[in-house]
């Protein structure tokens, strides 16, 4: 294979109770990237559209990952990369993760698939470190594995793919402000009370059990975050208003997507999802802040191959 075009999905990390350990992939929003083999070794980025990102190979999350994998695999070719962002950096939808995970996946394909999904996740975590200073796994593993994932352990890295109940839909609103992950991590408590930890890990267990048994009530009762959301919600204008409007329209739960500012709501079925979409839209329309809003199924397969032939 000398050429590849892929779709790398946006992802919702944390999923309320599972800070840094739960995530899922979105089906309707993501980036497109192309990979072309070159005779000369090394990486170059020829085109970036949709966002103002660096072309510096060692600072761009995608090219840094491509470079690392080619070096580690001792490849005898190089890669020329194009990146077409379908959503903004700083949205809380795993923008750098889509780039890093897409880069790991695409490079692996051109190498003939020597690496496992877990190894690709480790490479993509390096891209997260390049982009935001911390090698977080929740977004990149959701993008690579698809569906819902649990980062069961960081050392050693262990990713558990969880089942996705078929009627689950996500509605997400992205207020057009930027929240930097680094800033959103600085507002977090350094210590938490044992009773709060008990509540939080019981909800993580409940959510995972609910995903396994397609028990939407249990999913709904478990989509609660008493630790991170209270600390971060002040960074997101009108967070409570959006959450209340989503719940009033029948959402199972709503919370901050990753480090924000995107707010997600999980819903059972298309009809409720449409009502939640309308309700959130109405709640945000008079705030004076521009926003983007979408409904999506949960992406089950992760990164998708769109083409293996360059368009003429
Ligand atoms: N789990 C991370 C956070 C996601 O909430 O800070 C952002 O990369």
JSON list of C-alpha atoms in Angstrom, two decimals, residues 203-293:
[
{"chain": "A", "resi": 203, "resn": "UNK", "atom": "CA", "xyz": [-20.93, 5.27, 39.31]},
{"chain": "A", "resi": 204, "resn": "UNK", "atom": "CA", "xyz": [-18.12, 4.04, 37.03]},
{"chain": "A", "resi": 205, "resn": "UNK", "atom": "CA", "xyz": [-19.05, 0.47, 37.96]},
{"chain": "A", "resi": 206, "resn": "UNK", "atom": "CA", "xyz": [-22.73, 1.23, 37.37]},
{"chain": "A", "resi": 207, "resn": "UNK", "atom": "CA", "xyz": [-22.07, 2.78, 33.97]},
{"chain": "A", "resi": 208, "resn": "UNK", "atom": "CA", "xyz": [-19.98, -0.17, 32.81]},
{"chain": "A", "resi": 209, "resn": "UNK", "atom": "CA", "xyz": [-22.58, -2.64, 34.07]},
{"chain": "A", "resi": 210, "resn": "UNK", "atom": "CA", "xyz": [-25.32, -0.62, 32.32]},
{"chain": "A", "resi": 211, "resn": "UNK", "atom": "CA", "xyz": [-23.38, -0.69, 29.02]},
{"chain": "A", "resi": 212, "resn": "UNK", "atom": "CA", "xyz": [-23.02, -4.48, 29.32]},
{"chain": "A", "resi": 213, "resn": "UNK", "atom": "CA", "xyz": [-26.69, -5.11, 30.09]},
{"chain": "A", "resi": 214, "resn": "UNK", "atom": "CA", "xyz": [-28.15, -2.29, 27.91]},
{"chain": "A", "resi": 215, "resn": "UNK", "atom": "CA", "xyz": [-29.82, -1.05, 31.10]},
{"chain": "A", "resi": 216, "resn": "UNK", "atom": "CA", "xyz": [-30.57, 2.56, 30.16]},
{"chain": "A", "resi": 217, "resn": "UNK", "atom": "CA", "xyz": [-31.87, 3.43, 33.65]},
{"chain": "A", "resi": 218, "resn": "UNK", "atom": "CA", "xyz": [-28.64, 2.26, 35.20]},
{"chain": "A", "resi": 219, "resn": "UNK", "atom": "CA", "xyz": [-26.64, 4.18, 32.59]},
{"chain": "A", "resi": 220, "resn": "UNK", "atom": "CA", "xyz": [-28.70, 7.27, 33.39]},
{"chain": "A", "resi": 221, "resn": "UNK", "atom": "CA", "xyz": [-28.31, 6.94, 37.17]},
{"chain": "A", "resi": 222, "resn": "UNK", "atom": "CA", "xyz": [-24.56, 6.43, 36.78]},
{"chain": "A", "resi": 223, "resn": "UNK", "atom": "CA", "xyz": [-23.82, 9.39, 34.48]},
{"chain": "A", "resi": 224, "resn": "UNK", "atom": "CA", "xyz": [-22.91, 11.55, 37.45]},
{"chain": "A", "resi": 225, "resn": "UNK", "atom": "CA", "xyz": [-19.61, 13.29, 38.17]},
{"chain": "A", "resi": 226, "resn": "UNK", "atom": "CA", "xyz": [-19.25, 14.84, 41.63]},
{"chain": "A", "resi": 227, "resn": "UNK", "atom": "CA", "xyz": [-15.50, 15.47, 41.39]},
{"chain": "A", "resi": 228, "resn": "UNK", "atom": "CA", "xyz": [-14.40, 16.96, 38.07]},
{"chain": "A", "resi": 229, "resn": "UNK", "atom": "CA", "xyz": [-17.57, 18.59, 36.75]},
{"chain": "A", "resi": 230, "resn": "UNK", "atom": "CA", "xyz": [-18.08, 20.90, 39.77]},
{"chain": "A", "resi": 231, "resn": "UNK", "atom": "CA", "xyz": [-14.47, 22.11, 39.42]},
{"chain": "A", "resi": 232, "resn": "UNK", "atom": "CA", "xyz": [-14.59, 22.65, 35.66]},
{"chain": "A", "resi": 233, "resn": "UNK", "atom": "CA", "xyz": [-18.11, 23.77, 34.86]},
{"chain": "A", "resi": 234, "resn": "UNK", "atom": "CA", "xyz": [-17.33, 27.43, 35.64]},
{"chain": "A", "resi": 235, "resn": "UNK", "atom": "CA", "xyz": [-14.99, 27.42, 32.61]},
{"chain": "A", "resi": 236, "resn": "UNK", "atom": "CA", "xyz": [-18.02, 26.76, 30.37]},
{"chain": "A", "resi": 237, "resn": "UNK", "atom": "CA", "xyz": [-20.57, 29.57, 30.04]},
{"chain": "A", "resi": 238, "resn": "UNK", "atom": "CA", "xyz": [-24.16, 28.39, 30.66]},
{"chain": "A", "resi": 239, "resn": "UNK", "atom": "CA", "xyz": [-23.14, 24.80, 31.44]},
{"chain": "A", "resi": 240, "resn": "UNK", "atom": "CA", "xyz": [-25.95, 24.29, 33.99]},
{"chain": "A", "resi": 241, "resn": "UNK", "atom": "CA", "xyz": [-28.53, 25.72, 31.60]},
{"chain": "A", "resi": 242, "resn": "UNK", "atom": "CA", "xyz": [-27.50, 23.29, 28.84]},
{"chain": "A", "resi": 243, "resn": "UNK", "atom": "CA", "xyz": [-27.46, 20.33, 31.20]},
{"chain": "A", "resi": 244, "resn": "UNK", "atom": "CA", "xyz": [-30.90, 21.19, 32.59]},
{"chain": "A", "resi": 245, "resn": "UNK", "atom": "CA", "xyz": [-32.34, 21.62, 29.08]},
{"chain": "A", "resi": 246, "resn": "UNK", "atom": "CA", "xyz": [-30.91, 18.25, 27.99]},
{"chain": "A", "resi": 247, "resn": "UNK", "atom": "CA", "xyz": [-32.27, 16.45, 31.05]},
{"chain": "A", "resi": 248, "resn": "UNK", "atom": "CA", "xyz": [-35.68, 18.14, 30.71]},
{"chain": "A", "resi": 249, "resn": "UNK", "atom": "CA", "xyz": [-35.88, 16.82, 27.12]},
{"chain": "A", "resi": 250, "resn": "UNK", "atom": "CA", "xyz": [-35.20, 13.25, 28.25]},
{"chain": "A", "resi": 251, "resn": "UNK", "atom": "CA", "xyz": [-31.42, 12.80, 28.06]},
{"chain": "A", "resi": 252, "resn": "UNK", "atom": "CA", "xyz": [-29.99, 9.91, 30.08]},
{"chain": "A", "resi": 253, "resn": "UNK", "atom": "CA", "xyz": [-27.28, 12.23, 31.36]},
{"chain": "A", "resi": 254, "resn": "UNK", "atom": "CA", "xyz": [-25.13, 15.17, 30.32]},
{"chain": "A", "resi": 255, "resn": "UNK", "atom": "CA", "xyz": [-21.68, 16.38, 31.21]},
{"chain": "A", "resi": 256, "resn": "UNK", "atom": "CA", "xyz": [-18.44, 17.96, 30.03]},
{"chain": "A", "resi": 257, "resn": "UNK", "atom": "CA", "xyz": [-16.84, 16.29, 27.02]},
{"chain": "A", "resi": 258, "resn": "UNK", "atom": "CA", "xyz": [-13.20, 15.76, 27.94]},
{"chain": "A", "resi": 259, "resn": "UNK", "atom": "CA", "xyz": [-11.83, 19.00, 29.30]},
{"chain": "A", "resi": 260, "resn": "UNK", "atom": "CA", "xyz": [-14.58, 21.08, 27.60]},
{"chain": "A", "resi": 261, "resn": "UNK", "atom": "CA", "xyz": [-16.03, 23.39, 26.47]},
{"chain": "A", "resi": 262, "resn": "UNK", "atom": "CA", "xyz": [-18.15, 20.85, 24.53]},
{"chain": "A", "resi": 263, "resn": "UNK", "atom": "CA", "xyz": [-21.07, 19.54, 26.57]},
{"chain": "A", "resi": 264, "resn": "UNK", "atom": "CA", "xyz": [-22.39, 16.07, 25.64]},
{"chain": "A", "resi": 265, "resn": "UNK", "atom": "CA", "xyz": [-25.70, 14.38, 26.37]},
{"chain": "A", "resi": 266, "resn": "UNK", "atom": "CA", "xyz": [-26.32, 10.65, 25.98]},
{"chain": "A", "resi": 267, "resn": "UNK", "atom": "CA", "xyz": [-29.82, 9.69, 24.85]},
{"chain": "A", "resi": 268, "resn": "UNK", "atom": "CA", "xyz": [-31.85, 6.55, 24.23]},
{"chain": "A", "resi": 269, "resn": "UNK", "atom": "CA", "xyz": [-33.04, 6.52, 20.61]},
{"chain": "A", "resi": 270, "resn": "UNK", "atom": "CA", "xyz": [-33.26, 8.98, 17.73]},
{"chain": "A", "resi": 271, "resn": "UNK", "atom": "CA", "xyz": [-36.48, 10.66, 18.79]},
{"chain": "A", "resi": 272, "resn": "UNK", "atom": "CA", "xyz": [-35.26, 11.65, 22.24]},
{"chain": "A", "resi": 273, "resn": "UNK", "atom": "CA", "xyz": [-31.91, 12.69, 20.73]},
{"chain": "A", "resi": 274, "resn": "UNK", "atom": "CA", "xyz": [-33.74, 15.04, 18.34]},
{"chain": "A", "resi": 275, "resn": "UNK", "atom": "CA", "xyz": [-35.73, 16.53, 21.23]},
{"chain": "A", "resi": 276, "resn": "UNK", "atom": "CA", "xyz": [-32.55, 17.01, 23.25]},
{"chain": "A", "resi": 277, "resn": "UNK", "atom": "CA", "xyz": [-30.90, 18.65, 20.23]},
{"chain": "A", "resi": 278, "resn": "UNK", "atom": "CA", "xyz": [-33.80, 21.12, 19.90]},
{"chain": "A", "resi": 279, "resn": "UNK", "atom": "CA", "xyz": [-33.90, 21.81, 23.62]},
{"chain": "A", "resi": 280, "resn": "UNK", "atom": "CA", "xyz": [-30.15, 22.50, 23.86]},
{"chain": "A", "resi": 281, "resn": "UNK", "atom": "CA", "xyz": [-30.32, 24.68, 20.73]},
{"chain": "A", "resi": 282, "resn": "UNK", "atom": "CA", "xyz": [-33.11, 26.76, 22.25]},
{"chain": "A", "resi": 283, "resn": "UNK", "atom": "CA", "xyz": [-31.28, 27.09, 25.57]},
{"chain": "A", "resi": 284, "resn": "UNK", "atom": "CA", "xyz": [-28.11, 28.41, 23.95]},
{"chain": "A", "resi": 285, "resn": "UNK", "atom": "CA", "xyz": [-29.62, 30.62, 21.26]},
{"chain": "A", "resi": 286, "resn": "UNK", "atom": "CA", "xyz": [-29.90, 33.75, 23.38]},
{"chain": "A", "resi": 287, "resn": "UNK", "atom": "CA", "xyz": [-26.56, 33.54, 25.12]},
{"chain": "A", "resi": 288, "resn": "UNK", "atom": "CA", "xyz": [-24.67, 35.63, 22.58]},
{"chain": "A", "resi": 289, "resn": "UNK", "atom": "CA", "xyz": [-22.10, 32.85, 22.17]},
{"chain": "A", "resi": 290, "resn": "UNK", "atom": "CA", "xyz": [-21.85, 31.08, 18.82]},
{"chain": "A", "resi": 291, "resn": "UNK", "atom": "CA", "xyz": [-22.02, 27.32, 18.91]},
{"chain": "A", "resi": 292, "resn": "UNK", "atom": "CA", "xyz": [-21.99, 24.14, 16.85]},
{"chain": "A", "resi": 293, "resn": "UNK", "atom": "CA", "xyz": [-24.37, 21.32, 17.65]}
]
